[in-house]
Short mmCIF file of C-alpha atoms and ligand atoms in Angstrom, two decimals:
data_model
loop_
_atom_site.label_atom_id
_atom_site.label_comp_id
_atom_site.label_asym_id
_atom_site.label_seq_id
_atom_site.Cartn_x
_atom_site.Cartn_y
_atom_site.Cartn_z
CA UNK G 1 -46.49 84.83 13.50
CA UNK G 2 -49.76 83.47 14.81
CA UNK G 3 -51.21 85.36 17.73
CA UNK G 4 -53.33 84.01 20.55
CA UNK G 5 -55.47 87.00 21.44
CA UNK G 6 -58.88 86.40 23.07
CA UNK G 7 -61.36 87.68 22.04
CA UNK G 8 -60.13 87.25 18.50
CA UNK G 9 -59.54 90.59 16.73
CA UNK G 10 -61.34 91.57 13.56
CA UNK G 11 -58.18 91.78 11.43
CA UNK G 12 -54.60 90.68 12.01
CA UNK G 13 -51.89 91.19 9.41
CA UNK G 14 -48.58 89.79 10.72
CA UNK G 15 -45.22 91.28 9.73
CA UNK G 16 -41.66 90.09 10.22
CA UNK G 17 -39.66 90.85 13.37
CA UNK G 18 -40.77 92.34 16.68
CA UNK G 19 -40.80 95.43 18.86
CA UNK G 20 -38.72 94.97 22.00
CA UNK G 21 -39.52 96.72 25.27
CA UNK G 22 -36.40 98.04 27.02
CA UNK G 23 -35.57 100.23 30.00
CA UNK G 24 -35.52 103.18 27.56
CA UNK G 25 -38.90 102.52 25.92
CA UNK G 26 -40.97 105.68 26.25
CA UNK G 27 -44.69 106.27 26.29
CA UNK G 28 -46.71 109.10 24.78
CA UNK G 29 -50.39 109.86 24.58
CA UNK G 30 -53.47 110.66 26.65
CA UNK G 31 -53.00 110.43 30.40
CA UNK G 32 -55.05 107.25 30.76
CA UNK G 33 -52.94 105.53 28.10
CA UNK G 34 -49.71 106.48 29.84
CA UNK G 35 -51.10 105.34 33.21
CA UNK G 36 -52.28 102.04 31.80
CA UNK G 37 -49.02 101.25 30.03
CA UNK G 38 -47.17 101.78 33.29
CA UNK G 39 -49.81 99.90 35.30
CA UNK G 40 -49.64 96.82 33.10
CA UNK G 41 -46.05 96.85 31.85
CA UNK G 42 -43.83 98.30 34.59
CA UNK G 43 -44.15 95.75 37.37
CA UNK G 44 -42.89 92.66 35.56
CA UNK G 45 -40.32 94.43 33.38
CA UNK G 46 -39.09 96.82 36.03
CA UNK G 47 -38.99 99.49 33.28
CA UNK G 48 -40.17 103.04 34.03
CA UNK G 49 -41.75 103.96 30.66
CA UNK G 50 -40.84 107.64 30.81
CA UNK G 51 -42.83 110.21 28.90
CA UNK G 52 -40.72 111.36 25.99
CA UNK G 53 -41.23 112.75 22.54
CA UNK G 54 -38.85 110.36 20.78
CA UNK G 55 -40.06 108.80 17.55
CA UNK G 56 -38.42 105.48 18.06
CA UNK G 57 -38.54 102.98 20.89
CA UNK G 58 -41.90 104.41 21.88
CA UNK G 59 -45.43 103.27 22.64
CA UNK G 60 -47.74 105.93 21.31
CA UNK G 61 -51.48 106.21 21.93
CA UNK G 62 -53.87 108.56 20.08
CA UNK G 63 -57.58 109.13 19.91
CA UNK G 64 -58.93 109.92 16.46
CA UNK G 65 -62.73 109.87 16.57
CA UNK G 66 -63.15 110.57 12.80
CA UNK G 67 -61.29 107.45 11.93
CA UNK G 68 -63.70 104.89 13.36
CA UNK G 69 -67.46 104.67 13.29
CA UNK G 70 -67.91 102.16 16.12
CA UNK G 71 -67.46 102.60 19.85
CA UNK G 72 -64.48 100.70 21.27
CA UNK G 73 -62.64 100.47 17.94
CA UNK G 74 -58.84 100.62 17.78
CA UNK G 75 -55.91 99.92 15.54
CA UNK G 76 -52.50 98.70 16.62
CA UNK G 77 -49.52 99.13 14.33
CA UNK G 78 -46.44 97.37 15.65
CA UNK G 79 -43.10 97.84 13.90
CA UNK G 80 -39.54 97.24 15.18
CA UNK G 81 -39.30 101.01 15.90
CA UNK G 82 -42.61 101.77 17.61
CA UNK G 83 -46.07 100.73 18.67
CA UNK G 84 -48.93 102.95 17.59
CA UNK G 85 -52.33 102.52 19.22
CA UNK G 86 -55.00 104.60 17.53
CA UNK G 87 -58.54 104.49 18.82
CA UNK G 88 -61.88 106.14 18.23
CA UNK G 89 -62.47 106.69 21.94
CA UNK G 90 -60.97 106.12 25.40
CA UNK G 91 -62.46 102.64 25.60
CA UNK G 92 -60.82 101.68 22.30
CA UNK G 93 -57.46 102.85 23.57
CA UNK G 94 -57.95 100.76 26.70
CA UNK G 95 -58.74 97.70 24.57
CA UNK G 96 -55.61 98.32 22.50
CA UNK G 97 -53.58 98.13 25.72
CA UNK G 98 -55.30 94.88 26.73
CA UNK G 99 -54.42 93.40 23.35
CA UNK G 100 -50.81 94.54 23.77
CA UNK G 101 -50.65 92.78 27.15
CA UNK G 102 -51.78 89.59 25.50
CA UNK G 103 -49.23 89.95 22.71
CA UNK G 104 -46.34 90.43 25.14
CA UNK G 105 -44.53 87.44 26.67
CA UNK G 106 -46.74 85.89 29.38
CA UNK G 107 -44.20 86.86 32.06
CA UNK G 108 -45.71 90.35 31.73
CA UNK G 109 -48.47 89.11 34.08
CA UNK G 110 -46.03 88.59 36.96
CA UNK G 111 -46.56 90.85 39.92
CA UNK G 112 -42.84 91.08 40.66
CA UNK G 113 -39.98 92.05 38.36
CA UNK G 114 -38.43 89.27 36.30
CA UNK G 115 -35.07 89.73 34.61
CA UNK G 116 -33.68 88.27 31.41
CA UNK G 117 -36.95 88.02 29.53
CA UNK G 118 -36.74 89.29 25.93
CA UNK G 119 -39.81 91.52 26.01
CA UNK G 120 -40.78 91.02 22.37
CA UNK G 121 -44.09 92.02 20.86
CA UNK G 122 -44.66 90.57 17.37
CA UNK G 123 -44.88 93.08 14.52
CA UNK G 124 -48.05 93.46 12.53
CA UNK G 125 -51.26 95.42 12.30
CA UNK G 126 -54.51 94.79 14.15
CA UNK G 127 -57.84 96.41 13.41
CA UNK G 128 -60.45 95.62 16.00
CA UNK G 129 -63.86 96.57 17.41
CA UNK G 130 -66.56 94.83 19.43
CA UNK G 131 -69.63 93.23 17.88
CA UNK G 132 -71.86 94.06 20.89
CA UNK G 133 -72.03 97.04 23.21
CA UNK G 134 -73.03 94.92 26.25
CA UNK G 135 -70.45 92.29 27.12
CA UNK G 136 -71.23 91.33 30.66
CA UNK G 137 -70.58 88.98 33.51
CA UNK G 138 -73.00 88.61 36.41
CA UNK G 139 -71.70 87.71 39.85
CA UNK G 140 -74.10 86.64 42.61
CA UNK G 141 -72.73 88.08 45.85
CA UNK G 142 -75.78 87.18 47.93
CA UNK G 143 -75.65 83.38 47.98
CA UNK G 144 -71.99 83.73 48.85
CA UNK G 145 -70.33 86.96 49.82
CA UNK G 146 -67.23 88.13 47.94
CA UNK G 147 -65.41 91.02 49.57
CA UNK G 148 -64.39 94.25 47.84
CA UNK G 149 -60.74 93.22 47.50
CA UNK G 150 -61.94 90.22 45.53
CA UNK G 151 -64.44 92.24 43.47
CA UNK G 152 -61.59 94.44 42.28
CA UNK G 153 -59.57 91.38 41.32
CA UNK G 154 -62.61 90.06 39.47
CA UNK G 155 -62.92 93.36 37.57
CA UNK G 156 -59.25 93.08 36.57
CA UNK G 157 -60.00 89.64 35.14
CA UNK G 158 -63.02 90.93 33.19
CA UNK G 159 -61.02 93.82 31.74
CA UNK G 160 -58.34 91.50 30.36
CA UNK G 161 -60.85 89.92 27.98
CA UNK G 162 -62.67 93.17 27.17
CA UNK G 163 -65.86 92.58 29.12
CA UNK G 164 -67.47 95.95 29.80
CA UNK G 165 -70.42 95.24 32.11
CA UNK G 166 -70.29 93.94 35.67
CA UNK G 167 -73.81 92.92 36.70
CA UNK G 168 -73.70 92.90 40.48
CA UNK G 169 -76.38 90.62 41.96
CA UNK G 170 -76.54 92.24 45.39
CA UNK G 171 -79.69 90.88 46.93
CA UNK G 172 -81.35 87.54 47.33
CA UNK G 173 -83.10 85.35 49.85
CA UNK G 174 -79.79 84.38 51.44
CA UNK G 175 -78.33 87.83 52.04
CA UNK G 176 -78.80 91.57 51.52
CA UNK G 177 -75.45 93.18 50.68
CA UNK G 178 -75.67 96.94 49.93
CA UNK G 179 -75.70 99.39 52.83
CA UNK G 180 -78.83 101.56 52.70
CA UNK G 181 -78.57 104.47 55.15
CA UNK G 182 -82.29 104.92 55.61
CA UNK G 183 -82.85 101.27 56.50
CA UNK G 184 -79.85 100.08 58.57
CA UNK G 185 -81.39 96.74 59.53
CA UNK G 186 -81.06 95.61 55.89
CA UNK G 187 -77.39 94.95 56.55
CA UNK G 188 -77.51 94.56 60.34
CA UNK G 189 -79.91 91.67 60.00
CA UNK G 190 -80.32 90.98 56.29
CA UNK G 191 -76.61 90.55 55.55
CA UNK G 192 -76.13 87.54 57.83
CA UNK G 193 -77.49 84.03 57.78
CA UNK G 194 -77.13 81.58 60.63
CA UNK G 195 -75.71 78.75 58.53
CA UNK G 196 -75.69 77.24 55.05
CA UNK G 197 -77.08 74.02 53.70
CA UNK G 198 -74.45 71.35 52.99
CA UNK G 199 -74.43 69.42 49.72
CA UNK G 200 -77.23 69.74 47.21
CA UNK G 201 -80.27 71.52 48.64
CA UNK G 202 -82.59 68.88 47.15
CA UNK G 203 -81.06 66.13 49.30
CA UNK G 204 -83.04 65.08 52.33
CA UNK G 205 -82.70 65.25 55.21
CA UNK G 206 -80.94 68.57 54.88
CA UNK G 207 -77.71 69.07 56.80
CA UNK G 208 -76.23 72.47 57.65
CA UNK G 209 -72.69 73.65 58.29
CA UNK G 210 -73.59 75.46 61.52
CA UNK G 211 -71.44 78.45 60.55
CA UNK G 212 -72.78 81.99 60.18
CA UNK G 213 -72.14 83.50 56.74
CA UNK G 214 -72.49 87.03 55.48
CA UNK G 215 -71.05 90.42 54.76
CA UNK G 216 -72.06 93.68 53.19
CA UNK G 217 -70.74 96.56 51.10
CA UNK G 218 -70.66 100.04 52.59
CA UNK G 219 -71.69 102.89 50.31
CA UNK G 220 -68.06 104.07 50.21
CA UNK G 221 -66.96 100.60 49.10
CA UNK G 222 -69.58 100.45 46.36
CA UNK G 223 -68.48 103.85 45.09
CA UNK G 224 -64.92 102.59 45.05
CA UNK G 225 -65.98 99.55 43.01
CA UNK G 226 -67.80 101.81 40.54
CA UNK G 227 -64.71 104.01 40.14
CA UNK G 228 -62.35 101.04 39.88
CA UNK G 229 -64.58 99.53 37.19
CA UNK G 230 -64.85 102.84 35.31
CA UNK G 231 -61.05 103.08 35.07
CA UNK G 232 -61.29 99.74 33.26
CA UNK G 233 -64.19 100.83 31.05
CA UNK G 234 -66.60 98.58 32.90
CA UNK G 235 -70.09 99.74 33.86
CA UNK G 236 -71.47 98.35 37.11
CA UNK G 237 -75.15 97.42 36.93
CA UNK G 238 -76.61 96.88 40.41
CA UNK G 239 -79.49 94.46 40.83
CA UNK G 240 -82.09 95.07 43.52
CA UNK G 241 -84.43 92.06 43.36
CA UNK G 242 -88.17 92.48 43.80
CA UNK G 243 -90.78 91.29 44.58
CA UNK G 244 -89.34 87.74 44.80
CA UNK G 245 -85.95 86.62 46.16
CA UNK G 246 -86.67 89.03 49.01
CA UNK G 247 -86.44 86.88 52.14
CA UNK G 248 -83.40 88.73 53.51
CA UNK G 249 -85.19 92.08 53.18
CA UNK G 250 -88.32 90.73 54.89
CA UNK G 251 -86.22 89.20 57.68
CA UNK G 252 -84.84 92.68 58.36
CA UNK G 253 -88.18 94.53 58.00
CA UNK G 254 -91.07 92.11 58.60
CA UNK G 255 -93.61 94.74 57.50
CA UNK G 256 -92.45 94.14 53.90
CA UNK G 257 -93.77 90.58 53.92
CA UNK G 258 -97.07 88.75 53.90
CA UNK G 259 -96.78 86.44 56.90
CA UNK G 260 -97.37 86.99 60.58
CA UNK G 261 -94.50 84.76 61.71
CA UNK G 262 -91.15 86.48 61.35
CA UNK G 263 -88.71 85.19 58.71
CA UNK G 264 -85.00 84.61 58.97
CA UNK G 265 -82.40 85.07 56.25
CA UNK G 266 -82.58 81.88 54.21
CA UNK G 267 -80.04 79.11 54.79
CA UNK G 268 -80.93 76.99 51.78
CA UNK G 269 -81.31 77.36 48.01
CA UNK G 270 -84.19 77.24 45.53
CA UNK G 271 -87.22 79.33 44.63
CA UNK G 272 -88.74 80.61 47.87
CA UNK G 273 -92.41 81.22 48.48
CA UNK G 274 -91.83 84.43 50.46
CA UNK G 275 -92.24 87.60 48.45
CA UNK G 276 -92.82 91.26 49.23
CA UNK G 277 -96.34 92.44 49.90
CA UNK G 278 -97.92 95.08 47.68
CA UNK G 279 -98.57 97.82 50.25
CA UNK G 280 -97.98 101.43 49.30
CA UNK G 281 -95.44 101.58 52.17
CA UNK G 282 -93.48 98.70 50.60
CA UNK G 283 -93.35 100.46 47.24
CA UNK G 284 -92.10 103.57 49.03
CA UNK G 285 -89.50 101.52 50.90
CA UNK G 286 -88.03 100.25 47.65
CA UNK G 287 -88.22 103.67 46.06
CA UNK G 288 -86.14 104.93 48.98
CA UNK G 289 -83.67 102.08 48.49
CA UNK G 290 -83.38 102.94 44.80
CA UNK G 291 -82.89 106.64 45.62
CA UNK G 292 -79.71 105.66 47.45
CA UNK G 293 -78.69 103.11 44.82
CA UNK G 294 -78.87 105.61 41.93
CA UNK G 295 -76.71 108.00 43.95
CA UNK G 296 -73.98 105.36 44.11
CA UNK G 297 -74.30 103.76 40.69
CA UNK G 298 -74.26 106.12 37.67
CA UNK G 299 -75.31 103.35 35.23
CA UNK G 300 -78.14 104.42 32.90
CA UNK G 301 -79.82 101.07 33.59
CA UNK G 302 -80.82 99.60 36.96
CA UNK G 303 -81.76 95.93 37.38
CA UNK G 304 -84.81 95.17 39.51
CA UNK G 305 -84.84 91.38 39.21
CA UNK G 306 -88.42 90.28 38.71
CA UNK G 307 -87.70 86.56 38.23
CA UNK G 308 -89.26 83.50 39.81
CA UNK G 309 -92.08 85.17 41.71
CA UNK G 310 -94.22 82.60 43.50
CA UNK G 311 -97.81 83.87 43.84
CA UNK G 312 -98.98 81.56 46.67
CA UNK G 313 -98.67 84.18 49.41
CA UNK G 314 -100.53 86.81 47.41
CA UNK G 315 -103.30 84.35 46.59
CA UNK G 316 -103.69 83.46 50.27
CA UNK G 317 -103.38 86.95 51.73
CA UNK G 318 -106.62 88.83 52.49
CA UNK G 319 -104.59 92.08 52.56
CA UNK G 320 -103.26 91.51 49.05
CA UNK G 321 -106.70 90.50 47.79
CA UNK G 322 -108.13 93.72 49.25
CA UNK G 323 -105.33 95.67 47.58
CA UNK G 324 -106.22 94.06 44.25
CA UNK G 325 -109.79 95.25 44.58
CA UNK G 326 -108.70 98.69 45.82
CA UNK G 327 -106.55 99.13 42.70
CA UNK G 328 -109.20 97.62 40.42
CA UNK G 329 -106.79 94.93 39.23
CA UNK G 330 -107.99 91.55 37.99
CA UNK G 331 -105.14 89.24 38.99
CA UNK G 332 -101.99 88.82 41.04
CA UNK G 333 -100.06 89.02 37.80
CA UNK G 334 -101.58 92.42 37.08
CA UNK G 335 -100.57 93.51 40.58
CA UNK G 336 -96.96 92.52 39.89
CA UNK G 337 -97.19 94.59 36.71
CA UNK G 338 -98.50 97.52 38.76
CA UNK G 339 -95.52 97.24 41.18
CA UNK G 340 -93.13 97.04 38.28
CA UNK G 341 -94.51 100.15 36.61
CA UNK G 342 -94.43 102.11 39.88
CA UNK G 343 -90.76 101.18 40.31
CA UNK G 344 -90.08 101.81 36.60
CA UNK G 345 -91.66 105.28 36.80
CA UNK G 346 -89.56 106.05 39.83
CA UNK G 347 -86.39 105.07 37.99
CA UNK G 348 -87.48 107.17 34.97
CA UNK G 349 -87.82 110.17 37.26
CA UNK G 350 -84.13 109.63 38.04
CA UNK G 351 -83.37 109.38 34.33
CA UNK G 352 -82.68 105.63 34.56
CA UNK G 353 -84.15 102.69 32.71
CA UNK G 354 -85.51 99.59 34.34
CA UNK G 355 -83.95 96.23 33.49
CA UNK G 356 -85.62 92.98 34.50
CA UNK G 357 -85.31 89.23 33.97
CA UNK G 358 -87.52 87.97 31.15
CA UNK G 359 -90.51 87.19 33.41
CA UNK G 360 -91.18 90.95 33.50
CA UNK G 361 -92.44 90.63 29.92
CA UNK G 362 -95.56 88.93 31.31
CA UNK G 363 -96.34 92.11 33.23
CA UNK G 364 -96.36 94.66 30.47
CA UNK G 365 -93.43 96.71 31.78
CA UNK G 366 -93.54 99.48 29.13
CA UNK G 367 -91.26 99.44 26.08
CA UNK G 368 -88.51 101.54 27.65
CA UNK G 369 -87.78 98.57 29.96
CA UNK G 370 -84.78 96.44 29.03
CA UNK G 371 -85.26 92.67 29.19
CA UNK G 372 -82.62 90.16 30.22
CA UNK G 373 -83.56 86.75 28.88
CA UNK G 374 -82.29 83.83 30.91
CA UNK G 375 -84.74 81.14 29.85
CA UNK G 376 -84.98 80.00 26.22
CA UNK G 377 -83.98 82.54 23.59
CA UNK G 378 -87.59 82.66 22.33
CA UNK G 379 -88.26 85.04 25.24
CA UNK G 380 -85.59 87.32 23.82
CA UNK G 381 -87.14 87.13 20.37
CA UNK G 382 -90.53 88.00 21.84
CA UNK G 383 -89.10 90.91 23.83
CA UNK G 384 -87.24 92.37 20.84
CA UNK G 385 -90.28 92.00 18.61
CA UNK G 386 -92.30 93.88 21.19
CA UNK G 387 -89.86 96.78 21.02
CA UNK G 388 -87.66 96.13 24.06
CA UNK G 389 -83.91 96.31 24.12
CA UNK G 390 -82.68 92.87 25.06
CA UNK G 391 -79.67 91.31 26.76
CA UNK G 392 -79.22 87.65 25.99
CA UNK G 393 -78.26 85.26 28.78
CA UNK G 394 -79.80 81.93 27.75
CA UNK G 395 -79.04 79.51 30.58
CA UNK G 396 -78.14 76.63 28.27
CA UNK G 397 -75.16 78.61 26.96
CA UNK G 398 -74.22 81.24 29.51
CA UNK G 399 -74.87 79.77 32.98
CA UNK G 400 -71.38 79.11 34.21
CA UNK G 401 -72.75 77.69 37.48
CA UNK G 402 -73.82 74.60 35.48
CA UNK G 403 -71.63 71.50 35.09
CA UNK G 404 -68.93 71.81 32.45
CA UNK G 405 -68.20 68.11 32.11
CA UNK G 406 -70.17 64.91 32.42
CA UNK G 407 -69.50 63.68 35.88
CA UNK G 408 -68.69 60.08 34.97
CA UNK G 409 -65.84 59.80 37.42
CA UNK G 410 -67.61 61.86 40.07
CA UNK G 411 -64.71 64.23 39.81
CA UNK G 412 -66.54 67.47 39.15
CA UNK G 413 -67.40 69.67 42.13
CA UNK G 414 -71.07 69.78 43.05
CA UNK G 415 -73.17 72.26 41.07
CA UNK G 416 -76.83 73.16 40.96
CA UNK G 417 -77.52 71.03 37.82
CA UNK G 418 -77.33 71.67 34.05
CA UNK G 419 -74.60 71.09 31.50
CA UNK G 420 -72.72 73.80 29.61
CA UNK G 421 -69.50 72.34 28.21
CA UNK G 422 -66.92 74.70 26.73
CA UNK G 423 -68.04 74.00 23.19
CA UNK G 424 -71.61 74.95 24.06
CA UNK G 425 -70.51 78.21 25.69
CA UNK G 426 -68.49 78.96 22.58
CA UNK G 427 -71.53 78.30 20.39
CA UNK G 428 -73.49 81.05 22.20
CA UNK G 429 -75.04 83.22 19.47
CA UNK G 430 -76.64 86.33 20.99
CA UNK G 431 -78.85 86.97 17.95
CA UNK G 432 -81.29 84.10 17.54
CA UNK G 433 -81.87 83.05 13.94
CA UNK G 434 -85.61 83.68 14.18
CA UNK G 435 -85.04 87.37 14.83
CA UNK G 436 -85.64 89.72 11.91
CA UNK G 437 -83.11 92.48 11.18
CA UNK G 438 -85.06 95.13 13.05
CA UNK G 439 -85.35 93.01 16.18
CA UNK G 440 -81.69 91.99 15.91
CA UNK G 441 -80.77 95.65 16.31
CA UNK G 442 -82.42 95.58 19.73
CA UNK G 443 -80.05 92.95 21.07
CA UNK G 444 -77.55 95.01 23.06
CA UNK G 445 -75.40 91.98 23.76
CA UNK G 446 -75.23 89.27 26.36
CA UNK G 447 -73.45 88.00 29.42
CA UNK G 448 -72.17 85.06 31.43
CA UNK G 449 -73.89 84.22 34.72
CA UNK G 450 -72.11 83.13 37.90
CA UNK G 451 -74.78 82.17 40.41
CA UNK G 452 -73.04 81.15 43.60
CA UNK G 453 -75.25 78.73 45.52
CA UNK G 454 -72.55 76.10 45.04
CA UNK G 455 -69.63 78.50 44.61
CA UNK G 456 -68.41 79.39 48.11
CA UNK G 457 -65.10 81.08 47.30
CA UNK G 458 -62.88 82.57 44.57
CA UNK G 459 -61.12 79.25 43.92
CA UNK G 460 -64.36 77.50 42.97
CA UNK G 461 -65.50 80.58 41.11
CA UNK G 462 -62.41 80.50 38.92
CA UNK G 463 -62.85 76.79 38.28
CA UNK G 464 -66.39 77.42 37.04
CA UNK G 465 -65.53 80.59 35.15
CA UNK G 466 -62.56 79.51 33.07
CA UNK G 467 -62.14 78.55 30.32
CA UNK G 468 -65.86 79.16 29.63
CA UNK G 469 -65.75 82.93 30.24
CA UNK G 470 -63.12 83.13 27.49
CA UNK G 471 -65.62 81.55 25.10
CA UNK G 472 -68.36 83.98 26.11
CA UNK G 473 -65.99 86.94 25.77
CA UNK G 474 -65.32 85.92 22.19
CA UNK G 475 -69.01 85.29 21.43
CA UNK G 476 -69.75 88.87 22.48
CA UNK G 477 -66.80 90.62 20.85
CA UNK G 478 -65.88 88.77 17.68
CA UNK G 479 -67.93 88.83 14.47
CA UNK G 480 -69.67 85.49 14.03
CA UNK G 481 -67.96 84.88 10.66
CA UNK G 482 -64.57 85.02 12.43
CA UNK G 483 -65.47 82.59 15.17
CA UNK G 484 -64.08 79.10 14.94
CA UNK G 485 -64.04 76.65 17.86
CA UNK G 486 -60.93 74.77 16.73
CA UNK G 487 -59.01 78.01 16.47
CA UNK G 488 -60.32 79.12 19.89
CA UNK G 489 -59.07 75.85 21.39
CA UNK G 490 -55.67 76.56 19.90
CA UNK G 491 -55.53 79.97 21.62
CA UNK G 492 -57.24 79.19 24.94
CA UNK G 493 -54.48 77.13 26.68
CA UNK G 494 -52.16 80.13 26.47
CA UNK G 495 -54.79 82.17 28.36
CA UNK G 496 -55.27 79.45 30.93
CA UNK G 497 -51.54 79.66 31.64
CA UNK G 498 -51.73 83.45 31.88
CA UNK G 499 -54.59 83.10 34.35
CA UNK G 500 -52.55 80.60 36.36
CA UNK G 501 -49.80 83.20 36.64
CA UNK G 502 -52.44 85.47 38.12
CA UNK G 503 -53.35 82.75 40.62
CA UNK G 504 -56.57 81.97 38.78
CA UNK G 505 -57.08 78.26 38.20
CA UNK G 506 -59.78 77.33 35.77
CA UNK G 507 -60.90 73.82 34.92
CA UNK G 508 -58.02 72.14 33.09
CA UNK G 509 -58.84 71.82 29.40
CA UNK G 510 -59.32 68.21 28.25
C1 TNX F 1 -82.35 80.82 38.37
S1 TNX F 1 -81.76 83.05 36.51
C2 TNX F 1 -82.32 82.02 39.06
C3 TNX F 1 -81.36 82.20 40.17
C4 TNX F 1 -80.58 80.95 40.46
C5 TNX F 1 -80.16 80.31 39.16
C6 TNX F 1 -79.29 79.11 39.35
C7 TNX F 1 -82.66 83.73 37.48
C8 TNX F 1 -83.14 85.00 37.02
N1 TNX F 1 -82.98 83.12 38.65
O1 TNX F 1 -82.02 82.67 41.33
O2 TNX F 1 -79.47 81.28 41.23
O3 TNX F 1 -81.31 79.93 38.43
O4 TNX F 1 -78.79 78.61 38.13
#
């Protein structure tokens, strides 16, 4: 039998017949395996999956580290008598369970019991492991706020297709989201904007909706998200943007900025001219912020943004010019580099590595910095050749906020611009051809980006995300030799129907 698993496994050897889940089917194995089988298989079937030591009619999970030499690897052996999931580590066992969910009848995704379904899982053997260690999705929760209940739902969706990084874009000009105890005004003031621009922000005259928008995450909520993600083998990478995209922070604490007139949290989109100043007190402020952030987020890597920094304010500011001279620096660019290294050193003192968007390469961030390349992939090649670990997010393949169809009939919802059809997303190759073997080893993986200027709610988010996130999941997991767009298109509609059962409506496939 042909299977429709996404991302496509490394090896699949089908066999005749199937394993059938019944009210007597037992489960054995490590605690997390038992919990996950019950979590994903009990609700729809109504079966209890008791722990038992029977050798037949059983789902058995085991961890055998000697057997695999790659993180996340697993093997599934499905016979009419039993299902054996053998993995090299906990993550691998989790992925085996995700594959089993996809092999089961799609009714398994119901959130209420359904009777009379033959719960058949096709027999065969799967050997599987991921191509890349970093398989991420970025969600921008500043431009539009998504509450914690939704974030958990989003993490469930990521886990189903074996994504393992949630890059949480927490801060931007239009809203500051994480509670920072030392600086309460960040959320009291920075988390709320008065209104939001209507239509495309480039249209003039601009019209606004007149409705306040905002929200924030308490520290307890962020810890809950981290724990919820960890149960699903997803690492949460927080992003604290500096020194650009900082209007919300400056609105809350005007002393962080360069202008005399106070700012308000931005109500429109685009690259803003307001950036942080370069005072020692501002550096300390962000070091304090990061002290609280590292307490909440155990990720070895912390994102500090660093993109789209407009230098006009620094050029015009006598204070910044004096600071340049005081530090003996020759240019505004060098000053940004200085800021970056101060923040990077601070993160190192916490045992964390700095991650920044590819512009940070222009500021000599030190080779321990990780670079996330969003512009052309040549920036990734450059970064890897200079000794940086790299995460590939080229906008022309991975920006899921871009149009996914040509808008001939004016039927697509408004987006920022751009064009990433499904086929293009599927063609995403994280290792650019120009990269030599040594540099290729520095590509940790890649991710899909969901910027939310034009994505106000989960419904629109799902429309933009699927089916393209399925394509990105496969680009990051499956060996390139096994990838085949026609075959992906054969499997994807099944997943779109599964997602619909979960209340997630992607863009209908043509
Ligand atoms: C560029 S990608 C940005 C974001 C926007 C995005 C919209 C990057 C590092 N910066 O601020 O939201 O384009 O596609």
